[in-house]
């Protein structure tokens, strides 16, 4: 029996991008794929791209990015490594390609980009080997570069979350806006109206699922049909660190998922057994449907959030929204931590402070 194996579009795209990088980076990314998800590996390559682009920008290497030798990384002075960290703090990037709006990286983004480079250097020093079974590199300058200290008072973090989430009372309002009201914002533009009519059930199901489970963006777009059990309202996912988990979801998401799946075959012209759950229409007359990407999911959420009047809402903020609503209803940090699959339960404590009306009221009563 022959097996018709077809690579996922994301994997094909990743392999194509790796051709622009040195071989040792491709080896590192393939190694990374063994311990994490495809989406995470793609994110690591994206963050490494900033580092290699910086090397060209500053003249540290004037050839093609794919020709950078690992010996150049091994001999990089501490001063230059520190200059890269400073570069990340000062550089502006294009936040919106349509308006050319620029912004600076947040400290969390800087740390993420530094972590990717530090992880690459660690791989080259402690995992990768030469043909003689010697470490590929013997010096790790990035081990001397510290991440930015992000110690912030938990109340400040909670206040920041509270200003950028949907409250539980807004969940249905937001979903109904997508389902019924958004189309009226398109002013009868045929192309946009047709696009919305085709994807409305998908978009509702996407957002409803996050608001009813707290799934991460890469977990949502990575879902396959075989991962969903409508019998017991659970979804099988590979979370951070490639850890398998069974995540419960609510009946509202169940209804919206089933509604989407009932039209998915006809609207996206796929076989009923085609595994990727959330699909993107192919571009052009011969475009084939494919798995929705993380970037596309983010664009979908941001589009509706802006029209809804909550432009700060992102996919991750929807996860925060779910967690806040869960804590308000159940007041059980241990169960919430398990639902969100936090490695450290202390991380979940932030949601105990997001809705702080009761604590404020108690403080006012001290001298009342």
XYZ file of C-alpha atoms in Angstrom:
368
model
C 0.000 0.000 0.000
C 1.449 3.370 -1.003
C 1.212 6.387 1.252
C 0.460 9.766 -0.261
C 2.401 12.071 2.059
C 2.002 15.797 1.572
C 4.059 18.259 3.577
C 2.097 20.946 5.440
C 2.385 24.375 3.733
C 4.058 25.766 6.869
C 6.811 23.138 6.633
C 7.338 23.824 2.938
C 7.576 27.551 3.716
C 10.037 26.924 6.561
C 12.301 24.764 4.387
C 12.268 27.456 1.712
C 13.244 30.165 4.221
C 16.069 28.024 5.623
C 17.832 28.211 2.244
C 18.637 31.855 3.073
C 20.466 30.859 6.268
C 23.750 29.072 7.019
C 23.615 25.280 7.195
C 24.249 25.324 10.943
C 21.074 27.395 11.436
C 19.058 24.900 9.399
C 20.513 22.091 11.523
C 19.566 24.015 14.664
C 15.978 24.577 13.492
C 15.587 20.888 12.588
C 16.896 20.037 16.059
C 14.438 22.521 17.574
C 11.566 20.827 15.769
C 12.286 17.638 17.718
C 11.528 19.332 21.029
C 8.881 21.868 20.117
C 6.108 22.582 17.608
C 6.529 23.618 13.981
C 5.044 27.029 14.747
C 7.550 27.600 17.568
C 10.452 26.591 15.318
C 9.235 29.095 12.725
C 9.106 31.778 15.428
C 12.696 30.998 16.442
C 13.852 31.374 12.838
C 12.003 34.687 12.576
C 13.805 36.002 15.664
C 17.179 34.694 14.450
C 16.617 36.538 11.178
C 16.815 39.828 13.090
C 20.258 38.841 14.412
C 21.676 37.889 11.013
C 20.171 40.977 9.377
C 21.872 43.061 12.076
C 25.224 41.466 11.214
C 24.811 42.606 7.629
C 23.464 46.020 8.618
C 26.490 46.755 10.819
C 29.027 45.320 8.383
C 30.101 42.439 10.607
C 29.602 40.239 7.559
C 29.250 41.613 4.042
C 28.410 38.461 2.125
C 25.160 36.564 1.750
C 23.381 35.662 4.969
C 23.633 31.999 4.037
C 27.432 32.266 3.961
C 27.953 33.474 7.543
C 30.500 31.069 9.116
C 29.926 29.808 12.651
C 33.543 30.800 13.381
C 32.417 34.432 13.157
C 29.935 33.781 15.975
C 32.568 31.959 18.006
C 34.983 34.907 17.791
C 32.390 37.638 18.356
C 33.634 40.030 21.083
C 31.455 40.696 24.102
C 31.239 44.340 23.049
C 29.579 43.392 19.764
C 27.146 41.034 21.479
C 26.184 43.859 23.846
C 25.746 46.151 20.854
C 23.156 43.741 19.443
C 21.168 43.988 22.676
C 21.389 47.795 22.472
C 20.312 47.632 18.816
C 17.144 45.747 19.789
C 16.344 48.429 22.368
C 16.795 51.323 19.949
C 15.636 50.027 16.572
C 12.212 50.880 15.158
C 10.279 48.344 13.095
C 7.340 48.745 10.721
C 4.284 47.958 12.846
C 1.756 48.547 10.062
C 2.879 48.074 6.468
C -0.155 49.910 5.096
C 0.346 53.102 7.107
C 4.126 52.702 7.579
C 3.522 53.140 11.307
C 6.685 52.456 13.303
C 7.196 51.226 16.854
C 9.964 50.052 19.147
C 10.237 46.504 20.435
C 8.724 45.824 23.828
C 11.076 44.470 26.480
C 9.366 41.078 26.286
C 10.004 41.003 22.521
C 13.660 41.962 23.037
C 14.053 39.133 25.530
C 12.408 36.698 23.115
C 14.794 37.662 20.310
C 17.797 37.448 22.631
C 16.616 34.047 23.876
C 16.554 32.698 20.318
C 20.145 33.810 19.703
C 21.311 32.514 23.082
C 19.672 29.169 22.336
C 21.404 28.965 18.943
C 24.810 29.638 20.529
C 24.126 27.041 23.200
C 23.254 24.513 20.493
C 26.471 25.251 18.592
C 28.583 24.874 21.744
C 26.900 21.999 23.543
C 24.942 19.927 21.010
C 26.252 20.348 17.456
C 29.387 18.379 16.563
C 32.061 18.357 13.897
C 32.907 15.246 11.873
C 35.521 14.530 14.549
C 32.821 14.571 17.246
C 34.141 17.812 18.687
C 31.878 20.738 19.691
C 31.179 22.941 16.699
C 32.019 26.000 18.826
C 34.077 26.221 22.004
C 33.189 29.786 23.006
C 29.704 31.108 23.776
C 29.740 34.888 24.006
C 25.940 35.069 24.285
C 26.111 33.273 27.613
C 27.501 36.547 28.956
C 24.554 38.595 27.722
C 21.745 38.875 30.250
C 18.084 39.250 29.433
C 16.279 42.395 30.511
C 14.992 42.158 34.076
C 11.209 42.254 33.743
C 10.361 42.394 37.427
C 7.118 44.341 37.546
C 4.670 44.521 40.402
C 1.866 42.033 39.896
C -0.751 44.770 40.350
C 0.748 46.709 37.433
C 0.673 43.617 35.256
C -2.922 43.001 36.279
C -3.908 46.582 35.472
C -2.300 46.250 32.037
C -4.273 43.071 31.331
C -7.511 44.586 32.641
C -7.257 47.475 30.181
C -6.847 45.205 27.149
C -9.270 42.295 27.516
C -12.874 41.435 26.885
C -14.886 41.015 30.039
C -17.145 37.989 30.272
C -20.198 40.197 29.748
C -18.745 41.212 26.348
C -18.056 37.705 25.016
C -21.458 37.165 23.394
C -21.588 40.772 22.243
C -18.276 40.377 20.406
C -19.288 37.089 18.797
C -22.663 38.517 17.726
C -20.858 41.537 16.272
C -18.789 39.219 14.066
C -21.774 37.080 13.128
C -24.338 39.810 12.416
C -22.980 43.369 12.550
C -19.509 43.432 11.001
C -20.834 42.949 7.469
C -22.684 46.278 7.710
C -19.322 48.038 8.231
C -18.243 46.964 4.739
C -20.555 49.438 3.000
C -21.683 46.915 0.419
C -18.205 46.362 -1.045
C -18.775 43.164 -3.006
C -15.332 41.593 -2.568
C -15.196 42.232 1.173
C -18.805 41.129 1.693
C -18.226 37.870 -0.190
C -15.033 37.225 1.768
C -16.829 37.761 5.079
C -19.786 35.579 4.084
C -17.428 32.754 3.204
C -15.355 32.945 6.396
C -17.878 34.117 8.992
C -18.559 30.674 10.533
C -14.825 29.957 10.639
C -14.013 33.256 12.330
C -16.791 32.847 14.881
C -15.600 29.315 15.693
C -11.978 30.456 16.040
C -12.690 33.230 18.494
C -15.415 31.360 20.329
C -13.026 28.449 20.927
C -10.339 30.667 22.460
C -12.916 32.417 24.659
C -14.238 29.035 25.787
C -10.950 27.188 26.365
C -8.003 29.583 26.672
C -6.045 27.879 23.873
C -2.916 29.581 22.546
C -2.741 30.853 18.965
C -0.403 28.122 17.688
C -2.557 25.482 19.388
C -5.688 26.717 17.626
C -4.212 26.854 14.123
C -2.509 23.495 14.685
C -5.767 21.667 15.423
C -6.721 18.601 13.389
C -10.153 17.021 13.172
C -8.882 13.990 15.084
C -7.875 16.263 17.985
C -11.469 17.225 18.792
C -13.771 15.079 20.893
C -17.295 16.471 20.873
C -18.358 13.538 23.048
C -16.589 14.874 26.135
C -15.779 18.448 25.035
C -12.011 17.989 24.981
C -9.260 18.913 22.560
C -5.856 17.219 22.305
C -3.024 19.714 21.833
C 0.745 19.877 21.845
C 1.464 22.888 24.007
C 4.698 24.631 24.932
C 7.666 22.312 25.172
C 5.821 19.838 22.936
C 3.804 18.690 25.965
C 0.631 16.801 25.115
C -2.521 17.864 26.934
C -6.271 17.344 26.841
C -8.013 20.714 27.134
C -11.739 21.003 27.981
C -13.877 23.508 26.085
C -17.394 24.823 26.675
C -20.721 24.125 25.020
C -20.841 27.523 23.284
C -17.593 26.761 21.455
C -18.901 23.264 20.727
C -21.967 24.706 19.006
C -19.919 27.227 17.004
C -17.347 24.598 15.983
C -20.045 22.223 14.792
C -21.726 25.008 12.824
C -18.416 25.804 11.107
C -17.634 22.164 10.361
C -21.085 21.716 8.812
C -20.197 24.248 6.076
C -16.420 23.714 5.918
C -16.422 21.042 3.197
C -18.538 23.027 0.745
C -17.130 26.487 1.456
C -13.465 25.494 1.285
C -13.816 22.693 -1.275
C -12.010 20.067 0.778
C -12.587 16.412 1.517
C -14.613 15.919 4.744
C -11.650 14.052 6.215
C -9.092 16.778 5.468
C -7.384 17.032 8.855
C -6.555 20.738 9.403
C -9.584 22.244 11.156
C -9.240 25.938 10.395
C -8.629 26.692 6.731
C -7.540 29.583 4.605
C -8.728 29.913 1.023
C -6.017 29.609 -1.578
C -5.089 32.737 -3.496
C -5.675 32.973 -7.231
C -7.996 30.891 -9.428
C -6.054 27.669 -8.754
C -5.255 28.326 -5.111
C -5.676 25.348 -2.814
C -7.124 25.667 0.705
C -4.526 25.233 3.424
C -4.171 25.347 7.194
C -4.729 28.816 8.636
C -1.474 30.350 9.876
C -0.813 32.017 13.212
C -0.305 35.354 11.465
C -3.633 35.010 9.660
C -5.364 34.236 12.953
C -3.837 37.329 14.513
C -4.991 39.456 11.580
C -8.523 38.077 11.868
C -8.778 38.915 15.574
C -7.249 42.369 15.133
C -9.633 43.172 12.248
C -12.756 42.427 14.269
C -11.382 43.941 17.479
C -10.676 47.260 15.775
C -14.144 47.383 14.221
C -15.678 46.442 17.582
C -13.977 49.402 19.247
C -11.436 47.356 21.221
C -8.256 47.742 19.118
C -6.000 46.389 21.878
C -7.553 42.921 21.689
C -5.184 40.279 20.306
C -5.241 36.481 20.281
C -3.279 36.389 23.527
C -5.611 38.972 25.073
C -8.513 36.625 24.279
C -6.671 33.982 26.319
C -6.342 36.531 29.135
C -10.063 37.261 28.756
C -10.933 33.589 29.174
C -8.653 33.220 32.196
C -10.105 36.284 33.912
C -13.683 35.103 33.346
C -12.783 31.583 34.547
C -11.310 32.924 37.780
C -14.263 35.216 38.422
C -16.708 32.324 38.088
C -14.732 29.546 39.783
C -12.173 31.244 42.056
C -9.903 28.209 41.713
C -6.316 29.107 40.783
C -5.170 25.462 40.783
C -7.763 24.385 38.207
C -7.184 27.499 36.109
C -3.438 26.829 36.102
C -4.106 23.319 34.816
C -6.508 24.612 32.159
C -3.959 27.172 30.919
C -1.118 24.629 31.287
C 1.168 27.038 33.103
C 4.506 25.464 34.035
C 4.548 27.514 37.248
C 1.191 27.901 39.075
C 2.455 31.243 40.393
C 2.028 32.616 36.879
C -1.716 32.062 37.159
C -1.942 34.255 40.269
C -2.008 37.329 38.042
C -5.702 36.678 37.334
C -6.473 36.951 41.037
C -5.598 40.646 40.719
C -7.134 41.562 37.357
C -10.610 42.285 38.721
C -9.692 43.972 41.975
C -12.973 45.672 42.802
C -13.461 43.583 45.940
C -9.985 44.396 47.278
C -10.496 48.104 46.608
C -13.891 48.042 48.335
C -12.377 46.285 51.364
C -9.641 48.936 51.629
C -12.241 51.706 51.566
C -14.099 50.077 54.463
C -11.067 50.274 56.784
C -11.936 53.798 57.853
C -15.486 53.884 56.558
